[in-house]
Every structure is written in structure tokens, then in C-alpha cells.
Amino acid sequence: MTWQPFYVGDGRPRDVDLGTPPPWRRFPRQPLHRQFQPPAGLVSAVNAALALRRPLLVTGTAGSGKSTVIEQVAAELKLGDVLRWHITSRSTLTDALYRYDALGRIHAQRLEGADGSDDIAPFLRLGPLGTALLPTRLPRALLIDEIDKSDLDLPSDLLDVLERGEFEIPELARYREDVVEVREWGGDARHPVAKGRVQCDSFPFIVMTSNGERDFPGAFLRRCVRYTMPMPTAASLRQVVEAHLEIDEDRSGSVDALIAGFVERLAANESLAVDQLLNAVHVLTGAGAPGGADEQEVMRLILRELSRA
């Protein structure tokens, strides 16, 4: 089939039909819990973490499905929407617990004058971890994504919260009102916080993901159930592809060859992500798929090793 690109490069305006995007690039984003295929041992690791009320630390390469498992668990156990804390080198425990806009409150006080309201509630919001620790009938599901990108001290800072399941908001502990309605993370729902203390009834189901780029303190590791994603095989990758995309019989051989080459590159320690393979299969099997030299060039671009700029 002749490759029919949308962009030609001649600068002439034209009407184009971009076709249907891949399922994982349709917005609003749809959860992928039905498509996720748990590798061997992951179900047992999840159940151990649930039974022990301990966080699950999942280590694996980029795009291996580490963060998708929590969507599947939350959907199956009806734990509600997944709370997400995406870690960077600037992430702090306090930001994950709550956010206080002190400058906004001072500004509001100046505008309203001495007789104005001094309500602190509009300037407070619980963070993703703080919201997960609210008392609820069922545990909340919290994803702490890429924790190995954090500051060196963050895993140790988490220990007390993970052990005790509670924390204090100092601004509320010394506030004149004993009970303040504080907004939860990810919406406008409010929850009463008494004397600045937040303590869970059911310890949240926490999944922490790591790319294996650093070591963690022993005190942190012993409080987690740990699981390492296995190296994908051709059979497991074929299952993943079939869960996301419908493959025509006439393209099945090309897809198998693409998967086999992908596995070979992984075995040679090349840095590749499973979603790159899905992208490649989507282009290869879509309407107007490239052929010949165009196919080779497009596949090279999509399946470029991640460790290279």
C-alpha cells in the first residue's frame, strides 16, 4: 500500500482526514484496565500488598505497564478514581500532603480590611497523598509515579506517613476553628479536618513505580512489597498488542516479525518501551500504511532507542 502522508511540505493549505487515533491517544483519556495483561507474579504481589496494607513498589523499564496496574486494581475493587502523584526532583512530602496559599490569604486580608473574613479554607487544598489518607470506608488508590526521580531524602521522609497513616496540617492545628472543610485533590469535594489532624481508616492502596535508576534505603524497602516487571517475550507482547489493537489476518505476519525484532533489541540491552511497539503496530496496520522504504524510515523513527537524543 502506498504511504499517504498528511503533511506534504509544499506550504499549500488542504483539507485532510487524520483518521482515527490509536486508543491510547483518544481524549478524554480512557482507562486501560481492561487491556492490561498482568505478567506472572504481579497478581500475587498486588494481593500481598492489599492484605498487608503495604505499598507496592513496581520496578521496570519505561512503558512496561507499571502505572497501569493500579487502574486495573482500582476498577476491579471499586476503589474510585486513582489519585496520582508524579515525582520530580523538586517534589516534597509537604506538597503531596497539602498545599497552603499563604500569600493569597495575606492578599485577601489586605483587600477586605480589618472587618473582612479570615477564612483559611479557600487557601488550603489536600495533595494526592493527603487525600488518600482521608478516612473512607474503602481505601483510596494512589499512584506515586517514578519515585526514583525524587530528591534523595524523599523516600525516607515518607516513612513516618506510610507507617502511621496520619499527618498534621500545622496551619489548622493553631487555627481558631476546630473543624475546617478542606478541598480534596482532583476536585472540589470538601472534607472536615478536625484540629489539623488527618488520619486514615483504611490504609490506601499505594503503587510506587521505579525505573530502577537508583537504590532505596533498607528502611524504606522493608515497608514495601516489591515486584520487578519481567523482560517481555514475543508471546506476552503479542497479547499486549491484541488487547489494544485489532490485527487483520493479512498483517499478522508483519506484526509478528516486528515483535520478534523488538524482542531481539531488548535482549541486546537496547532501551525501548512497549508503547513504542504499539505505536509501530498501529501505523503498520492502519489505513494507508507505509510500504517499502517509507515503512523502514517510519519504523526507524518510531522505534528509536530511548537512550539516544
mmCIF file of C-alpha atoms in Angstrom:
data_model
loop_
_atom_site.group_PDB
_atom_site.id
_atom_site.type_symbol
_atom_site.label_atom_id
_atom_site.label_comp_id
_atom_site.label_asym_id
_atom_site.label_seq_id
_atom_site.Cartn_x
_atom_site.Cartn_y
_atom_site.Cartn_z
ATOM 1 C CA MET A 1 0.000 0.000 0.000
ATOM 2 C CA THR A 2 1.263 3.480 -0.875
ATOM 3 C CA TRP A 3 2.194 5.684 2.062
ATOM 4 C CA GLN A 4 -0.102 8.741 2.003
ATOM 5 C CA PRO A 5 1.244 11.335 4.444
ATOM 6 C CA PHE A 6 -0.974 14.152 5.776
ATOM 7 C CA TYR A 7 1.815 16.721 5.602
ATOM 8 C CA VAL A 8 3.474 17.148 2.199
ATOM 9 C CA GLY A 9 5.790 20.107 2.799
ATOM 10 C CA ASP A 10 4.732 22.321 -0.117
ATOM 11 C CA GLY A 11 3.070 25.010 2.039
ATOM 12 C CA ARG A 12 -0.306 24.689 0.281
ATOM 13 C CA PRO A 13 -3.406 24.594 2.554
ATOM 14 C CA ARG A 14 -5.539 21.474 2.076
ATOM 15 C CA ASP A 15 -8.317 19.562 3.817
ATOM 16 C CA VAL A 16 -7.135 16.271 5.309
ATOM 17 C CA ASP A 17 -8.719 13.423 7.240
ATOM 18 C CA LEU A 18 -6.318 12.436 10.024
ATOM 19 C CA GLY A 19 -8.205 9.204 10.611
ATOM 20 C CA THR A 20 -8.800 7.523 13.949
ATOM 21 C CA PRO A 21 -6.072 7.955 16.572
ATOM 22 C CA PRO A 22 -4.760 4.949 18.490
ATOM 23 C CA PRO A 23 -6.933 4.016 21.518
ATOM 24 C CA TRP A 24 -4.350 5.308 23.999
ATOM 25 C CA ARG A 25 -4.329 8.770 22.335
ATOM 26 C CA ARG A 26 -8.069 9.466 22.404
ATOM 27 C CA PHE A 27 -9.293 12.234 24.665
ATOM 28 C CA PRO A 28 -10.664 12.448 27.223
ATOM 29 C CA ARG A 29 -8.307 9.658 28.183
ATOM 30 C CA GLN A 30 -9.923 6.278 28.685
ATOM 31 C CA PRO A 31 -8.662 3.928 31.426
ATOM 32 C CA LEU A 32 -6.705 0.934 30.153
ATOM 33 C CA HIS A 33 -7.600 -1.509 32.921
ATOM 34 C CA ARG A 34 -9.414 -3.867 30.543
ATOM 35 C CA GLN A 35 -6.444 -4.073 28.176
ATOM 36 C CA PHE A 36 -3.744 -4.580 30.817
ATOM 37 C CA GLN A 37 -2.222 -8.077 30.916
ATOM 38 C CA PRO A 38 -0.596 -8.714 34.340
ATOM 39 C CA PRO A 39 2.698 -10.610 33.988
ATOM 40 C CA ALA A 40 3.405 -13.681 36.090
ATOM 41 C CA GLY A 41 3.618 -12.939 39.801
ATOM 42 C CA LEU A 42 2.105 -9.449 39.692
ATOM 43 C CA VAL A 43 -1.351 -10.586 40.841
ATOM 44 C CA SER A 44 0.211 -12.254 43.889
ATOM 45 C CA ALA A 45 2.252 -9.135 44.639
ATOM 46 C CA VAL A 46 -0.862 -6.944 44.495
ATOM 47 C CA ASN A 47 -2.794 -9.279 46.779
ATOM 48 C CA ALA A 48 0.093 -9.370 49.254
ATOM 49 C CA ALA A 49 0.202 -5.562 49.327
ATOM 50 C CA LEU A 50 -3.566 -5.411 49.855
ATOM 51 C CA ALA A 51 -3.516 -7.999 52.642
ATOM 52 C CA LEU A 52 -0.576 -6.390 54.439
ATOM 53 C CA ARG A 53 -1.764 -2.795 53.844
ATOM 54 C CA ARG A 54 1.686 -2.029 52.459
ATOM 55 C CA PRO A 55 2.717 -0.023 49.387
ATOM 56 C CA LEU A 56 3.612 -1.961 46.239
ATOM 57 C CA LEU A 57 6.917 -0.908 44.660
ATOM 58 C CA VAL A 58 6.966 -1.908 40.982
ATOM 59 C CA THR A 59 10.269 -1.675 39.113
ATOM 60 C CA GLY A 60 10.605 -1.940 35.353
ATOM 61 C CA THR A 61 11.525 -0.239 32.122
ATOM 62 C CA ALA A 62 9.573 2.661 30.665
ATOM 63 C CA GLY A 63 6.306 1.664 29.032
ATOM 64 C CA SER A 64 6.169 -1.774 30.679
ATOM 65 C CA GLY A 65 2.764 -1.144 32.289
ATOM 66 C CA LYS A 66 3.952 -0.295 35.801
ATOM 67 C CA SER A 67 1.453 2.501 36.302
ATOM 68 C CA THR A 68 -1.463 0.718 34.610
ATOM 69 C CA VAL A 69 -1.797 -1.987 37.248
ATOM 70 C CA ILE A 70 -3.294 0.437 39.766
ATOM 71 C CA GLU A 71 -6.043 1.383 37.294
ATOM 72 C CA GLN A 72 -6.978 -2.270 36.979
ATOM 73 C CA VAL A 73 -6.959 -2.849 40.745
ATOM 74 C CA ALA A 74 -8.992 0.303 41.426
ATOM 75 C CA ALA A 75 -11.556 -0.703 38.783
ATOM 76 C CA GLU A 76 -11.875 -4.314 39.941
ATOM 77 C CA LEU A 77 -12.155 -3.434 43.651
ATOM 78 C CA LYS A 78 -14.253 -0.272 43.126
ATOM 79 C CA LEU A 79 -11.749 1.968 44.901
ATOM 80 C CA GLY A 80 -12.749 5.080 42.942
ATOM 81 C CA ASP A 81 -10.641 7.317 40.754
ATOM 82 C CA VAL A 82 -6.888 6.840 41.039
ATOM 83 C CA LEU A 83 -5.036 9.668 42.776
ATOM 84 C CA ARG A 84 -1.716 10.487 41.090
ATOM 85 C CA TRP A 85 1.484 11.984 42.412
ATOM 86 C CA HIS A 86 4.056 12.414 39.635
ATOM 87 C CA ILE A 87 7.515 12.715 41.159
ATOM 88 C CA THR A 88 10.209 15.154 40.064
ATOM 89 C CA SER A 89 13.479 16.190 41.679
ATOM 90 C CA ARG A 90 11.577 19.092 43.291
ATOM 91 C CA SER A 91 8.782 17.013 44.815
ATOM 92 C CA THR A 92 8.362 17.313 48.584
ATOM 93 C CA LEU A 93 6.342 15.378 51.120
ATOM 94 C CA THR A 94 4.547 18.531 52.257
ATOM 95 C CA ASP A 95 3.276 19.269 48.741
ATOM 96 C CA ALA A 96 1.922 15.728 48.490
ATOM 97 C CA LEU A 97 0.096 16.109 51.821
ATOM 98 C CA TYR A 98 -1.400 19.591 51.449
ATOM 99 C CA ARG A 99 -0.966 22.972 49.754
ATOM 100 C CA TYR A 100 -1.378 26.270 51.604
ATOM 101 C CA ASP A 101 -1.516 29.552 49.698
ATOM 102 C CA ALA A 102 -0.193 31.872 52.398
ATOM 103 C CA LEU A 103 0.414 34.769 50.012
ATOM 104 C CA GLY A 104 -3.104 34.508 48.617
ATOM 105 C CA ARG A 105 -4.550 34.652 52.115
ATOM 106 C CA ILE A 106 -2.465 37.727 53.026
ATOM 107 C CA HIS A 107 -3.551 39.443 49.818
ATOM 108 C CA ALA A 108 -7.232 38.670 50.529
ATOM 109 C CA GLN A 109 -6.902 40.047 54.068
ATOM 110 C CA ARG A 110 -5.460 43.302 52.734
ATOM 111 C CA LEU A 111 -8.260 43.697 50.205
ATOM 112 C CA GLU A 112 -11.022 43.027 52.731
ATOM 113 C CA GLY A 113 -9.527 45.130 55.536
ATOM 114 C CA ALA A 114 -9.805 44.698 59.293
ATOM 115 C CA ASP A 115 -13.528 43.859 59.217
ATOM 116 C CA GLY A 116 -13.220 41.243 56.484
ATOM 117 C CA SER A 117 -13.415 37.464 56.767
ATOM 118 C CA ASP A 118 -10.319 35.499 57.743
ATOM 119 C CA ASP A 119 -11.490 32.105 56.497
ATOM 120 C CA ILE A 120 -8.467 29.879 55.870
ATOM 121 C CA ALA A 121 -10.356 27.159 53.972
ATOM 122 C CA PRO A 122 -10.188 28.758 50.472
ATOM 123 C CA PHE A 123 -6.389 28.804 50.707
ATOM 124 C CA LEU A 124 -5.913 25.142 51.671
ATOM 125 C CA ARG A 125 -6.054 22.050 49.495
ATOM 126 C CA LEU A 126 -5.074 18.500 50.256
ATOM 127 C CA GLY A 127 -2.442 16.947 47.988
ATOM 128 C CA PRO A 128 -2.774 13.485 46.396
ATOM 129 C CA LEU A 129 -1.200 11.684 49.368
ATOM 130 C CA GLY A 130 -3.156 13.793 51.864
ATOM 131 C CA THR A 131 -6.408 12.988 50.070
ATOM 132 C CA ALA A 132 -5.548 9.265 50.032
ATOM 133 C CA LEU A 133 -5.173 9.396 53.836
ATOM 134 C CA LEU A 134 -8.656 10.784 54.471
ATOM 135 C CA PRO A 135 -10.910 8.433 56.459
ATOM 136 C CA THR A 136 -13.030 6.428 53.999
ATOM 137 C CA ARG A 137 -14.943 3.141 54.025
ATOM 138 C CA LEU A 138 -12.749 1.686 51.288
ATOM 139 C CA PRO A 139 -9.061 2.541 50.758
ATOM 140 C CA ARG A 140 -8.216 5.067 48.071
ATOM 141 C CA ALA A 141 -5.840 4.122 45.252
ATOM 142 C CA LEU A 142 -2.718 6.288 44.952
ATOM 143 C CA LEU A 143 -0.047 6.144 42.255
ATOM 144 C CA ILE A 144 3.359 7.562 43.218
ATOM 145 C CA ASP A 145 4.943 7.593 39.779
ATOM 146 C CA GLU A 146 8.717 7.397 39.145
ATOM 147 C CA ILE A 147 9.820 7.711 42.748
ATOM 148 C CA ASP A 148 13.436 7.139 41.730
ATOM 149 C CA LYS A 149 13.403 10.643 40.216
ATOM 150 C CA SER A 150 12.863 12.179 43.661
ATOM 151 C CA ASP A 151 15.298 14.017 45.882
ATOM 152 C CA LEU A 152 17.463 11.564 47.850
ATOM 153 C CA ASP A 153 15.630 12.314 51.106
ATOM 154 C CA LEU A 154 12.044 11.873 49.913
ATOM 155 C CA PRO A 155 11.764 8.066 50.388
ATOM 156 C CA SER A 156 12.996 8.470 53.970
ATOM 157 C CA ASP A 157 10.615 11.391 54.524
ATOM 158 C CA LEU A 158 7.738 9.124 53.529
ATOM 159 C CA LEU A 159 8.479 6.513 56.187
ATOM 160 C CA ASP A 160 6.559 8.053 59.085
ATOM 161 C CA VAL A 161 3.461 8.758 56.993
ATOM 162 C CA LEU A 162 3.482 5.264 55.479
ATOM 163 C CA GLU A 163 3.866 3.735 58.938
ATOM 164 C CA ARG A 164 1.341 5.815 60.877
ATOM 165 C CA GLY A 165 -1.204 6.668 58.183
ATOM 166 C CA GLU A 166 -1.676 10.190 59.519
ATOM 167 C CA PHE A 167 -0.281 13.703 59.352
ATOM 168 C CA GLU A 168 -0.855 17.181 60.717
ATOM 169 C CA ILE A 169 -1.595 20.468 58.973
ATOM 170 C CA PRO A 170 0.158 22.974 61.269
ATOM 171 C CA GLU A 171 -1.812 25.944 59.914
ATOM 172 C CA LEU A 172 -5.046 24.268 61.055
ATOM 173 C CA ALA A 173 -3.639 22.944 64.340
ATOM 174 C CA ARG A 174 -3.288 26.543 65.541
ATOM 175 C CA TYR A 175 -6.351 27.964 63.747
ATOM 176 C CA ARG A 176 -9.181 29.401 65.822
ATOM 177 C CA GLU A 177 -11.781 26.978 64.413
ATOM 178 C CA ASP A 178 -11.528 23.337 65.499
ATOM 179 C CA VAL A 179 -13.021 21.972 62.264
ATOM 180 C CA VAL A 180 -12.271 23.284 58.771
ATOM 181 C CA GLU A 181 -13.664 21.984 55.470
ATOM 182 C CA VAL A 182 -10.658 21.376 53.197
ATOM 183 C CA ARG A 183 -10.812 20.661 49.460
ATOM 184 C CA GLU A 184 -9.649 17.270 48.281
ATOM 185 C CA TRP A 185 -7.193 16.684 45.446
ATOM 186 C CA GLY A 186 -8.574 16.412 41.938
ATOM 187 C CA GLY A 187 -11.927 18.129 42.514
ATOM 188 C CA ASP A 188 -13.969 20.492 44.643
ATOM 189 C CA ALA A 189 -15.210 17.966 47.202
ATOM 190 C CA ARG A 190 -14.517 19.049 50.778
ATOM 191 C CA HIS A 191 -13.739 17.048 53.873
ATOM 192 C CA PRO A 192 -13.838 18.186 57.514
ATOM 193 C CA VAL A 193 -10.425 18.248 59.190
ATOM 194 C CA ALA A 194 -10.527 18.459 62.999
ATOM 195 C CA LYS A 195 -7.724 20.280 64.813
ATOM 196 C CA GLY A 196 -5.425 19.897 61.832
ATOM 197 C CA ARG A 197 -5.223 16.071 62.019
ATOM 198 C CA VAL A 198 -5.828 13.765 59.050
ATOM 199 C CA GLN A 199 -5.840 10.027 59.775
ATOM 200 C CA CYS A 200 -6.979 7.207 57.525
ATOM 201 C CA ASP A 201 -9.465 4.473 58.461
ATOM 202 C CA SER A 202 -8.290 2.167 55.687
ATOM 203 C CA PHE A 203 -4.671 2.470 54.585
ATOM 204 C CA PRO A 204 -4.663 3.446 50.897
ATOM 205 C CA PHE A 205 -3.590 1.060 48.170
ATOM 206 C CA ILE A 206 -0.352 2.680 47.020
ATOM 207 C CA VAL A 207 1.619 1.710 43.932
ATOM 208 C CA MET A 208 5.057 3.294 43.581
ATOM 209 C CA THR A 209 6.848 2.912 40.275
ATOM 210 C CA SER A 210 10.588 2.934 39.656
ATOM 211 C CA ASN A 211 12.684 2.664 36.515
ATOM 212 C CA GLY A 212 15.464 1.020 38.521
ATOM 213 C CA GLU A 213 17.707 4.067 38.215
ATOM 214 C CA ARG A 214 18.682 4.219 41.919
ATOM 215 C CA ASP A 215 18.804 2.283 45.172
ATOM 216 C CA PHE A 216 16.483 2.957 48.116
ATOM 217 C CA PRO A 217 17.186 2.794 51.865
ATOM 218 C CA GLY A 218 16.581 -0.562 53.522
ATOM 219 C CA ALA A 219 14.127 1.012 55.988
ATOM 220 C CA PHE A 220 12.034 2.160 53.036
ATOM 221 C CA LEU A 221 12.214 -1.144 51.152
ATOM 222 C CA ARG A 222 11.157 -3.274 54.107
ATOM 223 C CA ARG A 223 7.907 -1.330 54.293
ATOM 224 C CA CYS A 224 7.049 -2.206 50.687
ATOM 225 C CA VAL A 225 6.021 -5.286 48.764
ATOM 226 C CA ARG A 226 8.413 -5.291 45.798
ATOM 227 C CA TYR A 227 7.876 -6.584 42.283
ATOM 228 C CA THR A 228 10.084 -6.362 39.186
ATOM 229 C CA MET A 229 8.446 -6.439 35.770
ATOM 230 C CA PRO A 230 9.864 -9.356 33.746
ATOM 231 C CA MET A 231 11.532 -8.987 30.374
ATOM 232 C CA PRO A 232 8.769 -9.146 27.712
ATOM 233 C CA THR A 233 8.588 -12.177 25.461
ATOM 234 C CA ALA A 234 7.216 -12.416 21.942
ATOM 235 C CA ALA A 235 4.127 -14.222 23.269
ATOM 236 C CA SER A 236 3.434 -11.662 26.012
ATOM 237 C CA LEU A 237 3.913 -8.751 23.616
ATOM 238 C CA ARG A 238 1.546 -10.329 21.120
ATOM 239 C CA GLN A 239 -1.060 -10.483 23.909
ATOM 240 C CA VAL A 240 -0.498 -6.809 24.696
ATOM 241 C CA VAL A 241 -0.832 -5.830 21.038
ATOM 242 C CA GLU A 242 -4.030 -7.856 20.602
ATOM 243 C CA ALA A 243 -5.506 -6.313 23.761
ATOM 244 C CA HIS A 244 -5.099 -2.815 22.297
ATOM 245 C CA LEU A 245 -5.475 -3.278 18.538
ATOM 246 C CA GLU A 246 -7.351 -5.441 16.068
ATOM 247 C CA ILE A 247 -4.878 -7.102 13.713
ATOM 248 C CA ASP A 248 -6.050 -8.196 10.261
ATOM 249 C CA GLU A 249 -5.000 -11.668 9.217
ATOM 250 C CA ASP A 250 -3.071 -10.337 6.218
ATOM 251 C CA ARG A 251 -0.958 -8.173 8.525
ATOM 252 C CA SER A 252 -0.419 -10.791 11.225
ATOM 253 C CA GLY A 253 2.904 -11.986 9.807
ATOM 254 C CA SER A 254 4.290 -8.448 9.607
ATOM 255 C CA VAL A 255 3.260 -7.786 13.189
ATOM 256 C CA ASP A 256 4.923 -10.990 14.400
ATOM 257 C CA ALA A 257 8.121 -10.021 12.587
ATOM 258 C CA LEU A 258 8.012 -6.573 14.156
ATOM 259 C CA ILE A 259 7.529 -8.093 17.619
ATOM 260 C CA ALA A 260 10.373 -10.575 17.081
ATOM 261 C CA GLY A 261 12.739 -7.758 16.098
ATOM 262 C CA PHE A 262 11.620 -5.747 19.126
ATOM 263 C CA VAL A 263 12.370 -8.666 21.464
ATOM 264 C CA GLU A 264 15.810 -9.130 19.897
ATOM 265 C CA ARG A 265 16.646 -5.495 20.504
ATOM 266 C CA LEU A 266 15.524 -5.755 24.136
ATOM 267 C CA ALA A 267 17.712 -8.847 24.567
ATOM 268 C CA ALA A 268 20.633 -6.784 23.246
ATOM 269 C CA ASN A 269 20.006 -4.305 26.094
ATOM 270 C CA GLU A 270 18.585 -1.578 23.893
ATOM 271 C CA SER A 271 16.312 0.860 25.725
ATOM 272 C CA LEU A 272 12.827 0.560 24.247
ATOM 273 C CA ALA A 273 9.299 0.940 25.624
ATOM 274 C CA VAL A 274 6.298 -1.260 24.910
ATOM 275 C CA ASP A 275 4.223 1.751 23.875
ATOM 276 C CA GLN A 276 6.726 2.329 21.053
ATOM 277 C CA LEU A 277 5.872 -1.131 19.769
ATOM 278 C CA LEU A 278 2.151 -0.336 19.984
ATOM 279 C CA ASN A 279 2.730 2.885 18.050
ATOM 280 C CA ALA A 280 4.634 0.985 15.369
ATOM 281 C CA VAL A 281 1.938 -1.677 15.026
ATOM 282 C CA HIS A 282 -0.791 0.979 14.816
ATOM 283 C CA VAL A 283 0.984 2.718 11.911
ATOM 284 C CA LEU A 284 1.907 -0.552 10.217
ATOM 285 C CA THR A 285 -1.666 -1.898 10.284
ATOM 286 C CA GLY A 286 -3.591 1.363 9.769
ATOM 287 C CA ALA A 287 -5.255 2.654 6.623
ATOM 288 C CA GLY A 288 -2.680 3.928 4.144
ATOM 289 C CA ALA A 289 0.159 2.198 5.961
ATOM 290 C CA PRO A 290 3.641 2.895 4.619
ATOM 291 C CA GLY A 291 5.425 0.357 2.486
ATOM 292 C CA GLY A 292 8.920 -0.295 1.186
ATOM 293 C CA ALA A 293 11.463 2.393 2.026
ATOM 294 C CA ASP A 294 8.779 4.570 3.657
ATOM 295 C CA GLU A 295 7.908 1.762 6.066
ATOM 296 C CA GLN A 296 11.528 1.273 7.073
ATOM 297 C CA GLU A 297 12.026 5.001 7.676
ATOM 298 C CA VAL A 298 8.816 5.399 9.729
ATOM 299 C CA MET A 299 9.574 2.304 11.809
ATOM 300 C CA ARG A 300 13.091 3.606 12.452
ATOM 301 C CA LEU A 301 11.679 6.891 13.736
ATOM 302 C CA ILE A 302 9.060 5.288 15.979
ATOM 303 C CA LEU A 303 11.325 2.546 17.363
ATOM 304 C CA ARG A 304 14.316 4.760 18.037
ATOM 305 C CA GLU A 305 16.256 3.773 21.158
ATOM 306 C CA LEU A 306 15.306 5.863 24.199
ATOM 307 C CA SER A 307 18.835 6.341 25.469
ATOM 308 C CA ARG A 308 19.736 8.419 22.415
ATOM 309 C CA ALA A 309 18.630 12.006 21.791
#
